[in-house]
PDB file of C-alpha atoms in Angstrom:
ATOM      1  CA  MET C 285     -14.102  11.661 -29.547  1.00 49.00           C
ATOM      2  CA  ALA C 286     -16.416   8.835 -30.527  1.00 48.00           C
ATOM      3  CA  ARG C 287     -14.284   6.186 -29.308  1.00 57.00           C
ATOM      4  CA  LYS C 288     -13.222   5.087 -25.995  1.00 69.00           C
ATOM      5  CA  SER C 289      -9.613   6.127 -25.435  1.00 69.00           C
ATOM      6  CA  ALA C 290      -7.216   2.881 -24.667  1.00 70.00           C
ATOM      7  CA  PRO C 291      -6.072   3.059 -20.989  1.00 72.00           C
ATOM      8  CA  ASP C 292      -2.585   3.146 -21.913  1.00 80.00           C
ATOM      9  CA  ASP C 293      -2.862   6.180 -24.474  1.00 90.00           C
ATOM     10  CA  LEU C 294      -1.488   8.777 -22.267  1.00 94.00           C
ATOM     11  CA  LEU C 295      -1.949  11.369 -24.806  1.00 94.00           C
ATOM     12  CA  ALA C 296      -5.645  10.905 -25.331  1.00 94.00           C
ATOM     13  CA  PRO C 297      -7.409  14.511 -25.770  1.00 94.00           C
ATOM     14  CA  LEU C 298      -9.340  13.509 -22.247  1.00 96.00           C
ATOM     15  CA  THR C 299      -8.210  11.630 -19.273  1.00 96.00           C
ATOM     16  CA  VAL C 300     -10.576  11.530 -16.054  1.00 97.00           C
ATOM     17  CA  VAL C 301      -8.781  10.406 -13.098  1.00 97.00           C
ATOM     18  CA  VAL C 302     -11.061   9.458 -10.323  1.00 97.00           C
ATOM     19  CA  GLY C 303     -10.527   8.800  -6.787  1.00 94.00           C
ATOM     20  CA  GLN C 304      -9.087  10.166  -3.372  1.00 90.00           C
ATOM     21  CA  GLU C 305      -5.675   8.705  -3.031  1.00 91.00           C
ATOM     22  CA  GLU C 306      -3.544  11.481  -3.360  1.00 89.00           C
ATOM     23  CA  LEU C 307      -0.239   9.725  -4.330  1.00 91.00           C
ATOM     24  CA  LEU C 308      -2.066   7.626  -7.153  1.00 94.00           C
ATOM     25  CA  LEU C 309      -3.755  10.868  -8.298  1.00 93.00           C
ATOM     26  CA  ASP C 310      -0.560  12.802  -8.627  1.00 92.00           C
ATOM     27  CA  ARG C 311       1.138   9.820 -10.313  1.00 94.00           C
ATOM     28  CA  ALA C 312      -1.631   9.628 -12.934  1.00 95.00           C
ATOM     29  CA  VAL C 313      -1.291  13.164 -13.645  1.00 95.00           C
ATOM     30  CA  ALA C 314       2.340  13.321 -13.679  1.00 94.00           C
ATOM     31  CA  GLU C 315       2.545  10.196 -16.333  1.00 95.00           C
ATOM     32  CA  VAL C 316       0.318  12.325 -18.571  1.00 96.00           C
ATOM     33  CA  VAL C 317       2.769  15.311 -18.332  1.00 94.00           C
ATOM     34  CA  ALA C 318       5.741  13.081 -18.838  1.00 94.00           C
ATOM     35  CA  ALA C 319       4.426  11.637 -21.869  1.00 95.00           C
ATOM     36  CA  ALA C 320       3.444  14.936 -23.362  1.00 94.00           C
ATOM     37  CA  ARG C 321       6.891  16.419 -22.755  1.00 93.00           C
ATOM     38  CA  ALA C 322       8.612  13.214 -24.158  1.00 94.00           C
ATOM     39  CA  ALA C 323       6.625  13.947 -27.354  1.00 93.00           C
ATOM     40  CA  ASP C 324       7.325  17.590 -27.265  1.00 91.00           C
ATOM     41  CA  PRO C 325       9.696  19.034 -24.796  1.00 91.00           C
ATOM     42  CA  GLU C 326       8.110  22.537 -25.191  1.00 90.00           C
ATOM     43  CA  THR C 327       4.709  21.169 -23.964  1.00 92.00           C
ATOM     44  CA  ASP C 328       2.871  24.049 -22.063  1.00 91.00           C
ATOM     45  CA  VAL C 329       1.639  22.604 -18.866  1.00 93.00           C
ATOM     46  CA  ARG C 330      -1.387  24.293 -16.690  1.00 92.00           C
ATOM     47  CA  ASP C 331      -1.911  22.674 -13.579  1.00 90.00           C
ATOM     48  CA  LEU C 332      -4.770  24.569 -12.079  1.00 88.00           C
ATOM     49  CA  ALA C 333      -5.243  24.768  -8.466  1.00 80.00           C
ATOM     50  CA  PRO C 334      -8.463  23.536  -6.967  1.00 78.00           C
ATOM     51  CA  GLY C 335     -11.104  26.167  -7.886  1.00 80.00           C
ATOM     52  CA  GLY C 336      -8.587  27.561 -10.482  1.00 84.00           C
ATOM     53  CA  LEU C 337     -10.664  27.158 -13.373  1.00 89.00           C
ATOM     54  CA  GLN C 338     -13.015  30.305 -13.870  1.00 88.00           C
ATOM     55  CA  PRO C 339     -15.826  30.659 -16.364  1.00 88.00           C
ATOM     56  CA  GLY C 340     -14.876  31.441 -19.691  1.00 88.00           C
ATOM     57  CA  GLN C 341     -11.160  30.627 -19.022  1.00 91.00           C
ATOM     58  CA  LEU C 342     -11.066  27.036 -20.494  1.00 92.00           C
ATOM     59  CA  ALA C 343     -11.613  28.427 -24.152  1.00 91.00           C
ATOM     60  CA  GLU C 344      -8.861  30.706 -23.514  1.00 89.00           C
ATOM     61  CA  LEU C 345      -6.575  27.986 -22.358  1.00 91.00           C
ATOM     62  CA  THR C 346      -7.107  25.538 -25.343  1.00 89.00           C
ATOM     63  CA  THR C 347      -7.103  28.264 -28.041  1.00 85.00           C
ATOM     64  CA  PRO C 348      -4.076  26.786 -30.280  1.00 73.00           C
ATOM     65  CA  SER C 349      -1.012  29.189 -29.872  1.00 68.00           C
ATOM     66  CA  LEU C 350       0.802  30.668 -32.792  1.00 61.00           C
ATOM     67  CA  PHE C 351       3.460  28.143 -32.361  1.00 64.00           C
ATOM     68  CA  ALA C 352       1.204  25.226 -32.401  1.00 62.00           C
ATOM     69  CA  GLU C 353       2.688  23.728 -28.984  1.00 79.00           C
ATOM     70  CA  ARG C 354       1.307  20.992 -27.345  1.00 88.00           C
ATOM     71  CA  LYS C 355      -0.773  21.808 -24.175  1.00 93.00           C
ATOM     72  CA  VAL C 356      -1.663  19.794 -20.949  1.00 95.00           C
ATOM     73  CA  ILE C 357      -4.333  21.478 -18.967  1.00 95.00           C
ATOM     74  CA  VAL C 358      -4.992  19.996 -15.615  1.00 95.00           C
ATOM     75  CA  VAL C 359      -8.492  20.573 -13.770  1.00 95.00           C
ATOM     76  CA  ARG C 360      -8.032  19.730 -10.095  1.00 92.00           C
ATOM     77  CA  ALA C 361     -11.297  18.999  -7.773  1.00 92.00           C
ATOM     78  CA  ALA C 362     -13.536  18.926 -10.827  1.00 94.00           C
ATOM     79  CA  GLN C 363     -16.466  18.101  -8.615  1.00 94.00           C
ATOM     80  CA  ASP C 364     -16.259  21.343  -7.206  1.00 92.00           C
ATOM     81  CA  LEU C 365     -16.651  23.180 -10.531  1.00 92.00           C
ATOM     82  CA  GLY C 366     -19.366  25.966 -10.736  1.00 91.00           C
ATOM     83  CA  ALA C 367     -22.356  25.356 -12.996  1.00 92.00           C
ATOM     84  CA  ASP C 368     -21.108  27.529 -15.618  1.00 93.00           C
ATOM     85  CA  SER C 369     -17.494  26.015 -15.901  1.00 93.00           C
ATOM     86  CA  VAL C 370     -19.175  22.651 -15.974  1.00 94.00           C
ATOM     87  CA  LYS C 371     -21.290  23.597 -18.976  1.00 94.00           C
ATOM     88  CA  GLU C 372     -18.083  24.799 -20.647  1.00 94.00           C
ATOM     89  CA  VAL C 373     -16.187  21.526 -20.032  1.00 95.00           C
ATOM     90  CA  LYS C 374     -19.036  19.441 -21.303  1.00 95.00           C
ATOM     91  CA  ALA C 375     -19.202  21.583 -24.432  1.00 94.00           C
ATOM     92  CA  TYR C 376     -15.467  21.291 -24.804  1.00 95.00           C
ATOM     93  CA  ILE C 377     -15.092  17.489 -24.506  1.00 93.00           C
ATOM     94  CA  GLY C 378     -17.545  17.135 -27.196  1.00 89.00           C
ATOM     95  CA  SER C 379     -15.131  18.748 -29.635  1.00 90.00           C
ATOM     96  CA  PRO C 380     -11.527  18.929 -28.049  1.00 91.00           C
ATOM     97  CA  ALA C 381      -8.872  21.093 -29.680  1.00 89.00           C
ATOM     98  CA  GLU C 382      -5.809  19.310 -31.457  1.00 87.00           C
ATOM     99  CA  GLU C 383      -2.573  18.992 -29.434  1.00 89.00           C
ATOM    100  CA  VAL C 384      -4.403  19.580 -26.076  1.00 94.00           C
ATOM    101  CA  VAL C 385      -4.597  16.955 -23.343  1.00 95.00           C
ATOM    102  CA  LEU C 386      -7.379  17.792 -20.697  1.00 96.00           C
ATOM    103  CA  VAL C 387      -6.960  16.081 -17.426  1.00 97.00           C
ATOM    104  CA  LEU C 388     -10.018  16.329 -15.128  1.00 96.00           C
ATOM    105  CA  VAL C 389      -9.244  15.271 -11.370  1.00 95.00           C
ATOM    106  CA  HIS C 390     -12.360  14.130  -9.646  1.00 96.00           C
ATOM    107  CA  ALA C 391     -12.719  12.744  -6.057  1.00 92.00           C
ATOM    108  CA  GLY C 392     -15.564  10.478  -7.125  1.00 91.00           C
ATOM    109  CA  GLY C 393     -18.829  10.222  -5.422  1.00 88.00           C
ATOM    110  CA  VAL C 394     -22.204  11.695  -6.326  1.00 92.00           C
ATOM    111  CA  LYS C 395     -21.058  15.589  -6.407  1.00 92.00           C
ATOM    112  CA  GLY C 396     -20.259  16.588  -9.835  1.00 92.00           C
ATOM    113  CA  LYS C 397     -20.795  12.965 -11.166  1.00 94.00           C
ATOM    114  CA  GLY C 398     -22.565  14.419 -14.187  1.00 95.00           C
ATOM    115  CA  LEU C 399     -19.313  15.605 -15.476  1.00 95.00           C
ATOM    116  CA  VAL C 400     -17.563  12.359 -15.221  1.00 95.00           C
ATOM    117  CA  ASP C 401     -20.392  10.477 -16.997  1.00 95.00           C
ATOM    118  CA  ALA C 402     -20.101  12.944 -19.850  1.00 95.00           C
ATOM    119  CA  ALA C 403     -16.443  12.725 -20.067  1.00 95.00           C
ATOM    120  CA  LYS C 404     -16.970   8.982 -20.144  1.00 94.00           C
ATOM    121  CA  LYS C 405     -19.621   8.856 -22.666  1.00 94.00           C
ATOM    122  CA  ALA C 406     -17.225  11.180 -24.765  1.00 93.00           C
ATOM    123  CA  GLY C 407     -14.554   8.395 -24.735  1.00 93.00           C
ATOM    124  CA  ALA C 408     -12.270   9.604 -22.287  1.00 94.00           C
ATOM    125  CA  ARG C 409      -9.460   7.663 -20.690  1.00 95.00           C
ATOM    126  CA  GLU C 410     -10.107   6.747 -17.208  1.00 95.00           C
ATOM    127  CA  VAL C 411      -7.927   6.015 -14.415  1.00 96.00           C
ATOM    128  CA  LEU C 412      -9.198   4.929 -10.947  1.00 95.00           C
ATOM    129  CA  CYS C 413      -7.556   5.951  -7.858  1.00 95.00           C
ATOM    130  CA  ALA C 414      -9.720   4.651  -5.221  1.00 92.00           C
ATOM    131  CA  LYS C 415      -8.514   5.042  -1.327  1.00 89.00           C
ATOM    132  CA  LEU C 416      -6.662   1.986  -0.333  1.00 89.00           C
ATOM    133  CA  THR C 417      -8.204   1.350   3.057  1.00 83.00           C
ATOM    134  CA  LYS C 418      -7.763  -2.579   3.477  1.00 84.00           C
ATOM    135  CA  ALA C 419      -4.498  -3.949   4.657  1.00 80.00           C
ATOM    136  CA  GLY C 420      -4.347  -6.322   1.694  1.00 85.00           C
ATOM    137  CA  ASP C 421      -4.451  -3.641  -0.818  1.00 91.00           C
ATOM    138  CA  LYS C 422      -1.686  -1.735   0.848  1.00 91.00           C
ATOM    139  CA  LEU C 423       0.123  -4.931   1.107  1.00 91.00           C
ATOM    140  CA  ALA C 424      -0.163  -5.255  -2.678  1.00 94.00           C
ATOM    141  CA  PHE C 425       0.832  -1.539  -3.213  1.00 95.00           C
ATOM    142  CA  ILE C 426       4.143  -2.263  -1.391  1.00 95.00           C
ATOM    143  CA  ARG C 427       4.627  -5.525  -3.341  1.00 95.00           C
ATOM    144  CA  ASN C 428       3.943  -3.562  -6.678  1.00 95.00           C
ATOM    145  CA  GLU C 429       6.267  -0.815  -5.514  1.00 96.00           C
ATOM    146  CA  PHE C 430       9.256  -3.162  -4.996  1.00 96.00           C
ATOM    147  CA  ARG C 431       8.473  -4.844  -8.257  1.00 95.00           C
ATOM    148  CA  THR C 432       8.160  -1.499 -10.185  1.00 94.00           C
ATOM    149  CA  LEU C 433      11.820  -0.769  -8.817  1.00 94.00           C
ATOM    150  CA  GLY C 434      13.088  -4.134 -10.045  1.00 94.00           C
ATOM    151  CA  ARG C 435      13.495  -5.551  -6.592  1.00 93.00           C
ATOM    152  CA  SER C 436      11.752  -8.253  -4.492  1.00 92.00           C
ATOM    153  CA  ALA C 437      11.023  -8.082  -0.896  1.00 94.00           C
ATOM    154  CA  SER C 438       9.617 -11.183   1.345  1.00 92.00           C
ATOM    155  CA  PRO C 439       6.242 -11.124   2.801  1.00 91.00           C
ATOM    156  CA  GLU C 440       7.323 -10.490   6.232  1.00 88.00           C
ATOM    157  CA  ALA C 441       9.290  -7.444   5.136  1.00 91.00           C
ATOM    158  CA  CYS C 442       6.204  -5.858   3.423  1.00 92.00           C
ATOM    159  CA  GLN C 443       4.034  -6.527   6.412  1.00 86.00           C
ATOM    160  CA  ALA C 444       6.813  -4.873   8.669  1.00 84.00           C
ATOM    161  CA  LEU C 445       7.081  -1.875   6.358  1.00 87.00           C
ATOM    162  CA  LEU C 446       3.267  -1.459   6.665  1.00 84.00           C
ATOM    163  CA  ASP C 447       3.324  -1.927  10.480  1.00 76.00           C
ATOM    164  CA  ALA C 448       6.228   0.670  10.763  1.00 75.00           C
ATOM    165  CA  LEU C 449       4.991   3.251   8.563  1.00 76.00           C
ATOM    166  CA  GLY C 450       1.217   3.047   8.701  1.00 71.00           C
ATOM    167  CA  SER C 451      -1.166   3.696   5.808  1.00 73.00           C
ATOM    168  CA  ASP C 452       0.493   6.963   4.129  1.00 80.00           C
ATOM    169  CA  LEU C 453       1.260   5.802   0.546  1.00 88.00           C
ATOM    170  CA  ARG C 454       3.847   8.426   0.025  1.00 86.00           C
ATOM    171  CA  GLU C 455       5.770   7.245   3.114  1.00 82.00           C
ATOM    172  CA  LEU C 456       5.465   4.026   1.880  1.00 89.00           C
ATOM    173  CA  ALA C 457       6.734   4.640  -1.610  1.00 91.00           C
ATOM    174  CA  ALA C 458       9.374   6.617  -0.088  1.00 87.00           C
ATOM    175  CA  ALA C 459      10.580   3.834   2.152  1.00 88.00           C
ATOM    176  CA  CYS C 460      10.213   1.329  -0.703  1.00 92.00           C
ATOM    177  CA  SER C 461      12.821   3.561  -2.719  1.00 91.00           C
ATOM    178  CA  GLN C 462      15.139   3.976   0.160  1.00 87.00           C
ATOM    179  CA  LEU C 463      15.432   0.573   0.564  1.00 91.00           C
ATOM    180  CA  THR C 464      15.854  -0.458  -2.814  1.00 92.00           C
ATOM    181  CA  SER C 465      18.706   1.902  -3.076  1.00 88.00           C
ATOM    182  CA  ASP C 466      20.416   0.914   0.273  1.00 86.00           C
ATOM    183  CA  ILE C 467      19.865  -2.899   0.313  1.00 88.00           C
ATOM    184  CA  GLU C 468      21.476  -5.545  -2.048  1.00 89.00           C
ATOM    185  CA  GLY C 469      19.373  -8.598  -2.611  1.00 89.00           C
ATOM    186  CA  THR C 470      16.148  -9.598  -1.309  1.00 91.00           C
ATOM    187  CA  ILE C 471      14.821  -7.152   1.193  1.00 94.00           C
ATOM    188  CA  ASP C 472      13.692  -8.907   4.360  1.00 90.00           C
ATOM    189  CA  GLU C 473      12.096  -8.003   7.754  1.00 86.00           C
ATOM    190  CA  THR C 474      15.565  -7.456   9.288  1.00 84.00           C
ATOM    191  CA  ALA C 475      16.360  -4.710   6.849  1.00 85.00           C
ATOM    192  CA  VAL C 476      12.920  -3.084   7.565  1.00 86.00           C
ATOM    193  CA  ALA C 477      13.382  -3.309  11.301  1.00 79.00           C
ATOM    194  CA  ARG C 478      17.060  -1.819  10.911  1.00 77.00           C
ATOM    195  CA  TYR C 479      15.835   1.153   9.050  1.00 76.00           C
ATOM    196  CA  TYR C 480      12.265   1.929  10.460  1.00 73.00           C
ATOM    197  CA  SER C 481      12.345   0.555  14.000  1.00 61.00           C
ATOM    198  CA  GLY C 482      12.564   4.097  15.400  1.00 49.00           C
ATOM    199  CA  ARG C 483       9.298   4.921  13.313  1.00 51.00           C
ATOM    200  CA  ALA C 484       7.591   2.271  15.470  1.00 47.00           C
ATOM    201  CA  GLU C 485       9.097   1.184  18.656  1.00 44.00           C
ATOM    202  CA  ALA C 486       6.776  -1.781  18.928  1.00 51.00           C
ATOM    203  CA  THR C 487       5.718  -3.879  16.058  1.00 70.00           C
ATOM    204  CA  GLY C 488       3.466  -7.050  15.583  1.00 80.00           C
ATOM    205  CA  PHE C 489       6.491  -9.037  14.976  1.00 83.00           C
ATOM    206  CA  GLU C 490       8.140  -8.096  18.082  1.00 85.00           C
ATOM    207  CA  VAL C 491       4.813  -8.991  19.869  1.00 91.00           C
ATOM    208  CA  ALA C 492       4.624 -12.301  18.155  1.00 91.00           C
ATOM    209  CA  ASP C 493       8.382 -13.196  18.764  1.00 90.00           C
ATOM    210  CA  LEU C 494       7.886 -12.925  22.585  1.00 92.00           C
ATOM    211  CA  ALA C 495       4.474 -14.723  22.602  1.00 94.00           C
ATOM    212  CA  VAL C 496       5.580 -17.525  20.788  1.00 94.00           C
ATOM    213  CA  THR C 497       8.578 -18.237  23.107  1.00 93.00           C
ATOM    214  CA  GLY C 498       6.103 -17.977  26.144  1.00 93.00           C
ATOM    215  CA  ARG C 499       7.082 -14.536  27.339  1.00 93.00           C
ATOM    216  CA  ALA C 500       3.345 -13.419  28.036  1.00 94.00           C
ATOM    217  CA  ALA C 501       4.267 -10.425  30.231  1.00 93.00           C
ATOM    218  CA  GLU C 502       6.699  -9.030  27.898  1.00 91.00           C
ATOM    219  CA  ALA C 503       4.677  -9.545  25.218  1.00 92.00           C
ATOM    220  CA  LEU C 504       1.492  -7.914  26.739  1.00 94.00           C
ATOM    221  CA  GLU C 505       3.952  -4.892  27.512  1.00 90.00           C
ATOM    222  CA  ARG C 506       4.696  -4.600  23.808  1.00 87.00           C
ATOM    223  CA  LEU C 507       1.244  -4.791  22.828  1.00 90.00           C
ATOM    224  CA  ARG C 508       0.165  -2.149  24.543  1.00 88.00           C
ATOM    225  CA  TRP C 509       2.941   0.012  23.427  1.00 82.00           C
ATOM    226  CA  ALA C 510       2.428  -1.026  19.979  1.00 82.00           C
ATOM    227  CA  LEU C 511      -1.300   0.086  20.177  1.00 84.00           C
ATOM    228  CA  ALA C 512      -0.421   3.225  22.135  1.00 77.00           C
ATOM    229  CA  VAL C 513       1.872   4.266  19.119  1.00 70.00           C
ATOM    230  CA  GLY C 514      -0.549   3.666  16.477  1.00 73.00           C
ATOM    231  CA  GLN C 515       0.000  -0.034  15.202  1.00 77.00           C
ATOM    232  CA  PRO C 516      -2.792  -1.486  13.342  1.00 80.00           C
ATOM    233  CA  PRO C 517      -4.383  -4.423  15.143  1.00 86.00           C
ATOM    234  CA  THR C 518      -4.721  -6.380  11.662  1.00 84.00           C
ATOM    235  CA  GLY C 519      -0.924  -6.229  11.476  1.00 81.00           C
ATOM    236  CA  ILE C 520      -0.457  -7.533  15.035  1.00 88.00           C
ATOM    237  CA  THR C 521      -2.816 -10.709  14.363  1.00 90.00           C
ATOM    238  CA  TYR C 522      -1.220 -11.033  11.023  1.00 85.00           C
ATOM    239  CA  ALA C 523       2.151 -11.273  12.806  1.00 86.00           C
ATOM    240  CA  LEU C 524       0.874 -13.497  15.524  1.00 92.00           C
ATOM    241  CA  ALA C 525      -0.548 -15.949  12.714  1.00 90.00           C
ATOM    242  CA  SER C 526       2.534 -15.755  10.696  1.00 86.00           C
ATOM    243  CA  GLY C 527       4.746 -16.884  13.764  1.00 89.00           C
ATOM    244  CA  VAL C 528       2.638 -19.578  14.870  1.00 92.00           C
ATOM    245  CA  ARG C 529       2.300 -20.882  11.377  1.00 89.00           C
ATOM    246  CA  SER C 530       6.090 -20.752  10.676  1.00 87.00           C
ATOM    247  CA  ILE C 531       6.358 -23.124  13.769  1.00 90.00           C
ATOM    248  CA  GLY C 532       3.854 -25.496  12.730  1.00 88.00           C
ATOM    249  CA  ARG C 533       5.376 -25.559   9.373  1.00 85.00           C
ATOM    250  CA  LEU C 534       8.920 -26.371  10.548  1.00 85.00           C
ATOM    251  CA  ALA C 535       7.496 -28.845  13.033  1.00 83.00           C
ATOM    252  CA  THR C 536       5.914 -30.969  10.162  1.00 81.00           C
ATOM    253  CA  ALA C 537       8.896 -30.623   7.840  1.00 74.00           C
ATOM    254  CA  GLY C 538      11.306 -33.501   7.182  1.00 66.00           C
ATOM    255  CA  ARG C 539      13.891 -33.917   9.791  1.00 66.00           C
ATOM    256  CA  ASN C 540      16.417 -35.283   7.889  1.00 68.00           C
ATOM    257  CA  MET C 541      16.459 -32.402   5.310  1.00 71.00           C
ATOM    258  CA  ARG C 542      19.739 -30.288   4.825  1.00 69.00           C
ATOM    259  CA  PRO C 543      19.451 -26.573   6.202  1.00 65.00           C
ATOM    260  CA  GLY C 544      19.490 -25.201   2.355  1.00 69.00           C
ATOM    261  CA  ASP C 545      16.782 -27.589   1.298  1.00 70.00           C
ATOM    262  CA  LEU C 546      14.642 -26.737   4.369  1.00 70.00           C
ATOM    263  CA  ALA C 547      14.816 -23.220   3.871  1.00 71.00           C
ATOM    264  CA  ARG C 548      13.718 -23.850  -0.102  1.00 71.00           C
ATOM    265  CA  GLU C 549      10.911 -26.014   1.022  1.00 71.00           C
ATOM    266  CA  LEU C 550       9.608 -23.521   3.778  1.00 70.00           C
ATOM    267  CA  GLY C 551      10.220 -20.540   1.694  1.00 68.00           C
ATOM    268  CA  MET C 552      12.065 -19.064   4.492  1.00 67.00           C
ATOM    269  CA  PRO C 553      15.655 -17.634   4.636  1.00 69.00           C
ATOM    270  CA  PRO C 554      18.232 -20.007   6.578  1.00 71.00           C
ATOM    271  CA  TRP C 555      18.170 -17.324   9.303  1.00 71.00           C
ATOM    272  CA  LYS C 556      14.486 -17.532   9.808  1.00 75.00           C
ATOM    273  CA  VAL C 557      14.714 -21.386  10.088  1.00 78.00           C
ATOM    274  CA  ASP C 558      17.357 -21.361  12.715  1.00 79.00           C
ATOM    275  CA  ARG C 559      15.134 -18.536  14.648  1.00 81.00           C
ATOM    276  CA  VAL C 560      11.875 -20.677  14.471  1.00 85.00           C
ATOM    277  CA  ARG C 561      13.655 -23.852  15.346  1.00 83.00           C
ATOM    278  CA  GLN C 562      14.683 -22.126  18.556  1.00 86.00           C
ATOM    279  CA  GLN C 563      11.188 -20.671  19.113  1.00 88.00           C
ATOM    280  CA  MET C 564       9.525 -24.163  18.548  1.00 85.00           C
ATOM    281  CA  ARG C 565      10.757 -25.577  21.884  1.00 85.00           C
ATOM    282  CA  GLY C 566       7.593 -26.431  23.964  1.00 86.00           C
ATOM    283  CA  TRP C 567       5.295 -26.431  20.962  1.00 92.00           C
ATOM    284  CA  THR C 568       3.043 -29.512  20.161  1.00 91.00           C
ATOM    285  CA  GLY C 569       0.573 -29.880  17.358  1.00 89.00           C
ATOM    286  CA  ASP C 570      -2.456 -29.419  19.740  1.00 90.00           C
ATOM    287  CA  GLY C 571      -0.795 -26.079  20.926  1.00 91.00           C
ATOM    288  CA  VAL C 572      -0.633 -24.807  17.366  1.00 92.00           C
ATOM    289  CA  ALA C 573      -4.091 -25.552  16.804  1.00 92.00           C
ATOM    290  CA  ALA C 574      -5.241 -23.760  19.838  1.00 93.00           C
ATOM    291  CA  ALA C 575      -3.181 -20.819  19.350  1.00 94.00           C
ATOM    292  CA  LEU C 576      -4.500 -20.435  15.805  1.00 94.00           C
ATOM    293  CA  THR C 577      -8.085 -20.628  16.976  1.00 94.00           C
ATOM    294  CA  ALA C 578      -7.191 -17.967  19.419  1.00 94.00           C
ATOM    295  CA  ILE C 579      -5.587 -15.854  16.720  1.00 94.00           C
ATOM    296  CA  ALA C 580      -8.546 -16.155  14.403  1.00 92.00           C
ATOM    297  CA  ALA C 581     -11.089 -14.969  17.249  1.00 92.00           C
ATOM    298  CA  ALA C 582      -8.823 -11.979  17.684  1.00 92.00           C
ATOM    299  CA  ASP C 583      -8.907 -11.233  13.938  1.00 89.00           C
ATOM    300  CA  ALA C 584     -12.302 -11.332  13.697  1.00 90.00           C
ATOM    301  CA  ALA C 585     -12.757  -9.264  16.820  1.00 90.00           C
ATOM    302  CA  VAL C 586     -10.442  -6.321  15.528  1.00 88.00           C
ATOM    303  CA  LYS C 587     -12.126  -6.337  12.114  1.00 83.00           C
ATOM    304  CA  GLY C 588     -15.397  -5.425  13.823  1.00 81.00           C
ATOM    305  CA  GLY C 589     -16.444  -8.268  15.625  1.00 72.00           C
ATOM    306  CA  SER C 590     -15.753  -6.743  19.065  1.00 73.00           C
ATOM    307  CA  ASP C 591     -16.240  -3.472  20.828  1.00 77.00           C
ATOM    308  CA  ASP C 592     -12.771  -3.959  22.929  1.00 87.00           C
ATOM    309  CA  PRO C 593     -10.338  -4.996  20.051  1.00 87.00           C
ATOM    310  CA  ALA C 594      -7.506  -4.465  22.680  1.00 91.00           C
ATOM    311  CA  TYR C 595      -8.827  -7.026  25.054  1.00 93.00           C
ATOM    312  CA  ALA C 596      -9.135  -9.307  22.181  1.00 92.00           C
ATOM    313  CA  LEU C 597      -5.476  -9.148  21.239  1.00 95.00           C
ATOM    314  CA  GLU C 598      -4.499  -9.289  24.745  1.00 95.00           C
ATOM    315  CA  ARG C 599      -6.444 -12.827  25.017  1.00 95.00           C
ATOM    316  CA  ALA C 600      -4.738 -14.021  21.884  1.00 95.00           C
ATOM    317  CA  VAL C 601      -1.044 -13.182  23.057  1.00 96.00           C
ATOM    318  CA  VAL C 602      -1.842 -14.925  26.320  1.00 96.00           C
ATOM    319  CA  ALA C 603      -3.408 -17.843  24.514  1.00 96.00           C
ATOM    320  CA  VAL C 604      -0.412 -18.166  22.201  1.00 95.00           C
ATOM    321  CA  ALA C 605       2.085 -17.724  25.243  1.00 94.00           C
ATOM    322  CA  ARG C 606       0.248 -20.676  26.904  1.00 93.00           C
ATOM    323  CA  ALA C 607       0.131 -22.837  23.862  1.00 93.00           C
ATOM    324  CA  SER C 608       4.092 -22.514  23.502  1.00 90.00           C
ATOM    325  CA  ARG C 609       4.512 -24.084  27.066  1.00 84.00           C
ATOM    326  CA  ALA C 610       2.220 -26.910  26.483  1.00 73.00           C
ATOM    327  CA  GLY C 611       4.776 -29.618  25.485  1.00 60.00           C
ATOM    328  CA  ALA C 612       6.915 -28.496  28.331  1.00 52.00           C
ATOM    329  CA  ARG C 613       4.550 -29.573  31.121  1.00 46.00           C
ATOM    330  CA  PRO C 614       5.131 -32.707  33.133  1.00 39.00           C
TER     331      PRO C 614
END
């Protein structure tokens, strides 16, 4: 293996899958297995459990069979292999057997890094499956899931799905699949709420809807419940900012535009334009600016700038509710 295998060459003699995101790791392995079986339905797949590769076993597994069948050998938790097994794997990847695809699954990090380095040096195909920790990365995952399934979902729907289900990619992927099979047309926030409101009784968007209409006490109650059931604080600040920005955008849009043209101009479905129009009563330009400033401060706080993110969110909710009534004062 003198040359680097192409990233899309699923039948490369050696693939190294590195990371800790379980769903992505399993998908990377499944893609190799599917490609091998598409090329040869009789492919022999040996998916070894962590610690399943014993000294001397690799030579046995990679020995050509009498029927010259294709083989896929998956070694899980390669970072935990013993010294003798690591030595055997390194020797093998220097001269791999024909019709054998070896997949090494490694958690990343320093432990066992020498094996990954040796595989890459030998020209292995590499698949990175890093843990998705940032909300933006998880949102990108959700958008890509819908795109892969051939469907589109609104940004609000993607955020609502993340708020409702949390960060488990398996659950998020399953939800995308269910929504795609059950809902026609673009998947919106309403559809997500209808399917998954039972999973999270309070969402950031519920808090935002109450706050932007000045119902501070109700918004605070929903906020506390949302935090109690595990809603991510960043999702709540996103929903607050989204609600206030929608009001600001509608307030500055052309007053004489037809509803359909207005919806296209703002990138909102018509039903949302109607809802935001009802929410914007009492708002002023200064109110929007003050609310967004308070939300930005809360966002910084929940991302590590404060020891009490819940209190920062409460202050933001109160500030938004007050700003919504600024134009109604004498």
